[in-house]
Amino acid sequence: MKSPVPLLDVVTRYILKRKGKQMRPLFVFLSAGLNGKINESTYTAASMIELLHTATLVHDDVVDDSNMRRGFFSINALWKNKIAVLVGDYLLSKGLLVSLERDEFRLLKIVSDAVREMSEGELLQIEKARRLDIEEDVYFEIIRKKTASLIASCCATGAASVTDDDEIRQRMWKFGEVAGTAFQIKDDLFDYQKHNATGKPGAADIREQKMTLPIIYLLNQSSRAEKRHIISTVKNYHDDQKRVAELINRVEAAGGLRYAHEKMLEYRSRALEILQGFPENEYRKALYDLVIYTTEREK
């Protein structure tokens, strides 16, 4: 990551200080170990994934106008949007160049597919946010592209780094896709868990006018007039704590949280079922535990 541009080095050092759990590279290494012997190609895949993921976080903070990330100031909060966008572009290009410098064209194709899917998912969400009356199948399509495709690419590149078997790679992609969907539903439930713990609305998704599964379930149980009121709260009153708290209480009373939790468990079961089709070893056990952790974590 060393660069002749001093500003870029300063920003990169800041990013490295605040890196997260690095769960996505974990999926790469465990998927590789499940299907063969971890090697230099596996490290290339994990590096690509982490650079890509970091780039998307930097860009997301600009898109969402967010000033905080993992308890620290975001890049755009400290250096403004223009620099944040350029740093995100730089990280993305470095991730793609890592594969080209090592002639890892199969890894490049898998990760490039994920970049395309993530961009489409973000744009689909923005497009649907104009009306907010989102159907459940559209919600699942958004999170499949936005979140699950990156987890899928972790598992597929891990497998591709140790085997040329396309059928194994495709099965690992599917495993990552359904595990990633469960992961995102769990993320959607955090706002409500925070509200229940403190009595105050977390409501980050509502403030950003994102229609998550618990609210979509409530909409499907509501009359036309009630739907209008719910959509109006998200669209026009998302900063009104009283209206938001009332909406969260209605979601819970209607069974929206229970429904989303059940859907999460359904996707988790599908992921674990795919995993059962692979040879039993320490990597399969670790992937099993990682999927359980991603759906039971508290933060």
Short mmCIF file of C-alpha atoms in Angstrom, two decimals:
data_model
loop_
_atom_site.label_atom_id
_atom_site.label_comp_id
_atom_site.label_asym_id
_atom_site.label_seq_id
_atom_site.Cartn_x
_atom_site.Cartn_y
_atom_site.Cartn_z
CA MET A 1 0.00 0.00 0.00
CA LYS A 2 3.05 2.27 0.08
CA SER A 3 2.59 5.25 -2.24
CA PRO A 4 4.78 8.16 -3.40
CA VAL A 5 1.88 10.47 -2.52
CA PRO A 6 2.25 11.46 1.19
CA LEU A 7 -1.46 12.22 1.67
CA LEU A 8 -2.38 8.74 0.48
CA ASP A 9 0.06 7.19 2.99
CA VAL A 10 -1.47 9.24 5.82
CA VAL A 11 -5.02 8.11 4.93
CA THR A 12 -3.89 4.48 4.48
CA ARG A 13 -2.26 4.43 7.93
CA TYR A 14 -5.49 5.80 9.40
CA ILE A 15 -7.51 3.05 7.67
CA LEU A 16 -5.14 0.34 8.97
CA LYS A 17 -5.52 1.60 12.55
CA ARG A 18 -9.29 1.16 12.43
CA LYS A 19 -9.64 -2.09 10.51
CA GLY A 20 -12.49 -4.31 11.63
CA LYS A 21 -12.74 -8.02 12.42
CA GLN A 22 -11.53 -8.96 8.90
CA MET A 23 -14.25 -11.58 8.74
CA ARG A 24 -14.30 -11.69 4.93
CA PRO A 25 -10.66 -12.82 4.58
CA LEU A 26 -11.52 -15.48 7.18
CA PHE A 27 -14.13 -16.83 4.76
CA VAL A 28 -11.43 -16.92 2.05
CA PHE A 29 -8.90 -18.88 4.12
CA LEU A 30 -11.43 -21.32 5.56
CA SER A 31 -12.99 -21.97 2.13
CA ALA A 32 -9.51 -22.67 0.74
CA GLY A 33 -8.61 -25.01 3.61
CA LEU A 34 -11.90 -26.85 3.18
CA ASN A 35 -11.05 -27.72 -0.43
CA GLY A 36 -7.26 -28.00 -0.52
CA LYS A 37 -4.02 -26.56 0.83
CA ILE A 38 -3.79 -22.83 1.59
CA ASN A 39 -1.14 -21.27 -0.66
CA GLU A 40 0.15 -17.98 -2.08
CA SER A 41 -2.91 -17.73 -4.34
CA THR A 42 -5.13 -17.86 -1.23
CA TYR A 43 -3.27 -14.90 0.28
CA THR A 44 -3.74 -13.00 -2.98
CA ALA A 45 -7.49 -13.71 -2.86
CA ALA A 46 -7.76 -12.59 0.78
CA SER A 47 -5.81 -9.38 0.02
CA MET A 48 -8.05 -8.61 -2.96
CA ILE A 49 -11.19 -9.13 -0.89
CA GLU A 50 -10.02 -6.95 2.01
CA LEU A 51 -8.94 -4.13 -0.32
CA LEU A 52 -12.25 -4.31 -2.19
CA HIS A 53 -14.28 -4.39 1.01
CA THR A 54 -12.39 -1.42 2.46
CA ALA A 55 -12.92 0.52 -0.78
CA THR A 56 -16.69 -0.12 -0.63
CA LEU A 57 -16.83 1.06 3.02
CA VAL A 58 -15.05 4.31 2.13
CA HIS A 59 -17.43 4.89 -0.80
CA ASP A 60 -20.49 3.88 1.27
CA ASP A 61 -19.71 6.55 3.87
CA VAL A 62 -19.72 9.16 1.09
CA VAL A 63 -22.98 7.84 -0.41
CA ASP A 64 -24.67 7.70 3.03
CA ASP A 65 -23.10 11.00 4.20
CA SER A 66 -21.87 9.15 7.30
CA ASN A 67 -19.33 10.75 9.62
CA MET A 68 -18.54 7.68 11.75
CA ARG A 69 -17.30 4.17 10.95
CA ARG A 70 -16.53 1.54 13.64
CA GLY A 71 -16.41 4.21 16.33
CA PHE A 72 -13.92 6.40 14.41
CA PHE A 73 -14.38 9.39 12.14
CA SER A 74 -14.94 8.29 8.54
CA ILE A 75 -12.49 9.28 5.78
CA ASN A 76 -14.97 11.79 4.33
CA ALA A 77 -15.50 13.36 7.77
CA LEU A 78 -11.77 14.06 8.13
CA TRP A 79 -10.67 14.68 4.51
CA LYS A 80 -13.98 15.52 2.73
CA ASN A 81 -15.80 13.66 -0.03
CA LYS A 82 -13.43 14.28 -2.94
CA ILE A 83 -10.46 12.71 -1.18
CA ALA A 84 -12.61 9.85 0.19
CA VAL A 85 -13.87 8.95 -3.30
CA LEU A 86 -10.33 9.02 -4.72
CA VAL A 87 -8.97 6.90 -1.85
CA GLY A 88 -11.79 4.39 -2.42
CA ASP A 89 -10.92 4.29 -6.13
CA TYR A 90 -7.24 3.77 -5.26
CA LEU A 91 -8.04 0.86 -2.90
CA LEU A 92 -10.25 -0.75 -5.54
CA SER A 93 -7.57 -0.44 -8.23
CA LYS A 94 -4.92 -1.86 -5.87
CA GLY A 95 -7.17 -4.83 -5.16
CA LEU A 96 -7.62 -5.57 -8.86
CA LEU A 97 -3.91 -5.01 -9.63
CA VAL A 98 -2.91 -7.52 -6.93
CA SER A 99 -4.49 -10.26 -9.07
CA LEU A 100 -3.05 -9.00 -12.38
CA GLU A 101 0.48 -8.75 -10.98
CA ARG A 102 0.26 -12.45 -10.08
CA ASP A 103 -1.63 -13.59 -13.21
CA GLU A 104 -4.60 -14.64 -11.07
CA PHE A 105 -7.20 -14.09 -13.79
CA ARG A 106 -9.77 -16.50 -12.32
CA LEU A 107 -9.70 -14.64 -9.03
CA LEU A 108 -10.00 -11.32 -10.90
CA LYS A 109 -13.12 -12.52 -12.73
CA ILE A 110 -14.82 -13.69 -9.51
CA VAL A 111 -14.07 -10.45 -7.66
CA SER A 112 -15.00 -8.26 -10.66
CA ASP A 113 -18.38 -10.03 -10.81
CA ALA A 114 -18.88 -9.16 -7.13
CA VAL A 115 -17.98 -5.49 -7.73
CA ARG A 116 -20.57 -5.32 -10.52
CA GLU A 117 -23.24 -6.98 -8.35
CA MET A 118 -22.54 -4.67 -5.41
CA SER A 119 -22.80 -1.57 -7.59
CA GLU A 120 -26.08 -2.80 -9.10
CA GLY A 121 -27.45 -3.56 -5.62
CA GLU A 122 -26.62 -0.10 -4.32
CA LEU A 123 -28.23 1.56 -7.34
CA LEU A 124 -31.30 -0.68 -7.07
CA GLN A 125 -31.70 0.33 -3.43
CA ILE A 126 -31.39 4.04 -4.30
CA GLU A 127 -33.94 3.64 -7.10
CA LYS A 128 -36.44 1.86 -4.83
CA ALA A 129 -35.90 4.37 -2.02
CA ARG A 130 -37.81 6.96 -4.06
CA ARG A 131 -41.09 5.13 -3.50
CA LEU A 132 -40.21 2.98 -0.45
CA ASP A 133 -43.07 0.54 -1.05
CA ILE A 134 -40.64 -2.36 -1.62
CA GLU A 135 -41.76 -5.95 -2.09
CA GLU A 136 -39.97 -8.70 -0.18
CA ASP A 137 -38.46 -10.27 -3.32
CA VAL A 138 -36.91 -6.89 -4.27
CA TYR A 139 -35.43 -6.58 -0.76
CA PHE A 140 -33.80 -9.99 -1.11
CA GLU A 141 -32.47 -9.08 -4.56
CA ILE A 142 -30.92 -5.89 -3.12
CA ILE A 143 -29.15 -7.66 -0.24
CA ARG A 144 -28.09 -10.56 -2.49
CA LYS A 145 -26.26 -8.08 -4.70
CA LYS A 146 -25.13 -5.56 -2.07
CA THR A 147 -23.90 -7.83 0.71
CA ALA A 148 -24.19 -11.51 -0.11
CA SER A 149 -22.25 -11.27 -3.40
CA LEU A 150 -19.09 -10.18 -1.54
CA ILE A 151 -19.32 -13.06 0.98
CA ALA A 152 -19.97 -15.37 -2.00
CA SER A 153 -16.84 -14.08 -3.75
CA CYS A 154 -14.81 -14.73 -0.57
CA CYS A 155 -15.84 -18.39 -0.58
CA ALA A 156 -15.50 -18.79 -4.36
CA THR A 157 -12.02 -17.20 -4.53
CA GLY A 158 -10.90 -19.29 -1.54
CA ALA A 159 -11.96 -22.45 -3.38
CA ALA A 160 -10.55 -21.24 -6.72
CA SER A 161 -7.16 -20.63 -5.09
CA VAL A 162 -6.75 -24.35 -4.32
CA THR A 163 -8.76 -26.21 -6.99
CA ASP A 164 -9.68 -25.91 -10.68
CA ASP A 165 -13.00 -27.69 -10.06
CA ASP A 166 -15.69 -25.21 -11.21
CA GLU A 167 -18.47 -27.23 -9.60
CA ILE A 168 -16.82 -26.83 -6.17
CA ARG A 169 -16.30 -23.12 -6.80
CA GLN A 170 -19.99 -22.70 -7.71
CA ARG A 171 -21.12 -24.59 -4.61
CA MET A 172 -18.88 -22.38 -2.45
CA TRP A 173 -20.32 -19.28 -4.16
CA LYS A 174 -23.84 -20.45 -3.32
CA PHE A 175 -22.82 -21.22 0.27
CA GLY A 176 -21.40 -17.70 0.65
CA GLU A 177 -24.46 -16.15 -0.95
CA VAL A 178 -26.99 -17.69 1.45
CA ALA A 179 -24.67 -17.19 4.46
CA GLY A 180 -24.25 -13.54 3.40
CA THR A 181 -28.01 -13.10 3.17
CA ALA A 182 -28.42 -14.39 6.74
CA PHE A 183 -25.60 -12.03 7.79
CA GLN A 184 -27.41 -9.01 6.31
CA ILE A 185 -30.77 -9.86 7.88
CA LYS A 186 -28.97 -10.04 11.25
CA ASP A 187 -27.51 -6.60 10.50
CA ASP A 188 -31.01 -5.28 9.78
CA LEU A 189 -32.18 -6.47 13.21
CA PHE A 190 -29.50 -4.56 15.14
CA ASP A 191 -31.42 -1.27 15.11
CA TYR A 192 -34.35 -2.92 16.83
CA GLN A 193 -32.16 -4.74 19.37
CA LYS A 194 -30.59 -1.41 20.31
CA HIS A 195 -34.05 0.11 20.72
CA ASN A 196 -35.14 -2.76 23.01
CA ALA A 197 -31.97 -2.47 25.09
CA THR A 198 -32.12 1.31 25.63
CA GLY A 199 -35.74 2.24 25.02
CA LYS A 200 -34.52 4.72 22.43
CA PRO A 201 -34.67 4.16 18.68
CA GLY A 202 -31.41 3.15 17.02
CA ALA A 203 -33.03 3.73 13.65
CA ALA A 204 -29.93 4.20 11.48
CA ASP A 205 -31.65 2.38 8.61
CA ILE A 206 -34.86 4.38 9.05
CA ARG A 207 -32.90 7.65 9.10
CA GLU A 208 -31.27 6.58 5.82
CA GLN A 209 -34.72 5.66 4.42
CA LYS A 210 -33.76 2.00 3.92
CA MET A 211 -36.65 -0.45 3.92
CA THR A 212 -35.50 -3.53 5.81
CA LEU A 213 -37.29 -6.86 6.21
CA PRO A 214 -39.09 -6.12 9.55
CA ILE A 215 -40.71 -2.96 8.08
CA ILE A 216 -41.54 -4.71 4.79
CA TYR A 217 -43.32 -7.42 6.80
CA LEU A 218 -45.32 -4.74 8.66
CA LEU A 219 -46.27 -3.09 5.34
CA ASN A 220 -47.57 -6.43 4.04
CA GLN A 221 -49.81 -6.75 7.11
CA SER A 222 -51.15 -3.19 6.90
CA SER A 223 -54.13 -1.51 5.26
CA ARG A 224 -53.60 1.04 2.50
CA ALA A 225 -53.99 3.95 4.94
CA GLU A 226 -51.59 2.37 7.42
CA LYS A 227 -49.08 1.79 4.62
CA ARG A 228 -49.20 5.48 3.71
CA HIS A 229 -48.55 6.44 7.35
CA ILE A 230 -45.58 4.03 7.65
CA ILE A 231 -44.02 5.20 4.39
CA SER A 232 -44.58 8.83 5.38
CA THR A 233 -42.73 8.23 8.67
CA VAL A 234 -39.72 6.74 6.87
CA LYS A 235 -39.74 9.34 4.08
CA ASN A 236 -40.65 12.56 5.87
CA TYR A 237 -40.32 12.02 9.64
CA HIS A 238 -37.22 9.79 9.91
CA ASP A 239 -35.61 12.34 12.27
CA ASP A 240 -38.66 12.52 14.55
CA GLN A 241 -37.74 10.29 17.51
CA LYS A 242 -41.32 9.91 18.67
CA ARG A 243 -42.61 8.83 15.22
CA VAL A 244 -39.67 6.47 14.73
CA ALA A 245 -40.10 4.89 18.18
CA GLU A 246 -43.80 4.42 17.43
CA LEU A 247 -42.93 2.73 14.12
CA ILE A 248 -40.40 0.39 15.78
CA ASN A 249 -43.03 -0.60 18.38
CA ARG A 250 -45.55 -1.31 15.60
CA VAL A 251 -43.01 -3.47 13.76
CA GLU A 252 -42.41 -5.52 16.89
CA ALA A 253 -46.13 -5.82 17.75
CA ALA A 254 -46.91 -7.05 14.22
CA GLY A 255 -44.28 -9.81 14.49
CA GLY A 256 -41.84 -8.20 12.04
CA LEU A 257 -38.78 -8.93 14.18
CA ARG A 258 -39.80 -12.54 14.72
CA TYR A 259 -40.44 -12.98 11.00
CA ALA A 260 -37.04 -11.49 10.04
CA HIS A 261 -35.31 -13.68 12.65
CA GLU A 262 -37.01 -16.79 11.26
CA LYS A 263 -35.95 -15.84 7.72
CA MET A 264 -32.38 -15.37 8.93
CA LEU A 265 -32.40 -18.85 10.49
CA GLU A 266 -33.85 -20.25 7.27
CA TYR A 267 -30.96 -18.87 5.21
CA ARG A 268 -28.45 -19.96 7.86
CA SER A 269 -29.82 -23.52 7.69
CA ARG A 270 -29.48 -23.50 3.89
CA ALA A 271 -25.84 -22.41 4.21
CA LEU A 272 -25.05 -25.12 6.77
CA GLU A 273 -26.81 -27.71 4.63
CA ILE A 274 -24.54 -26.85 1.66
CA LEU A 275 -21.55 -27.11 3.99
CA GLN A 276 -22.55 -30.63 5.00
CA GLY A 277 -21.87 -31.73 1.40
CA PHE A 278 -18.13 -31.10 1.86
CA PRO A 279 -15.60 -33.42 3.53
CA GLU A 280 -15.56 -33.20 7.31
CA ASN A 281 -12.41 -31.47 8.56
CA GLU A 282 -11.32 -28.65 10.88
CA TYR A 283 -12.05 -26.03 8.18
CA ARG A 284 -15.63 -27.18 7.72
CA LYS A 285 -16.11 -27.00 11.50
CA ALA A 286 -14.59 -23.50 11.56
CA LEU A 287 -16.85 -22.33 8.69
CA TYR A 288 -19.84 -23.78 10.53
CA ASP A 289 -18.86 -21.81 13.66
CA LEU A 290 -18.25 -18.65 11.62
CA VAL A 291 -21.75 -18.81 10.08
CA ILE A 292 -23.25 -19.30 13.55
CA TYR A 293 -21.20 -16.37 14.87
CA THR A 294 -22.31 -14.02 12.07
CA THR A 295 -25.96 -14.65 12.94
CA GLU A 296 -25.61 -14.56 16.74
CA ARG A 297 -23.13 -11.69 17.16
CA GLU A 298 -24.10 -8.74 19.33
CA LYS A 299 -22.39 -6.01 17.28
#
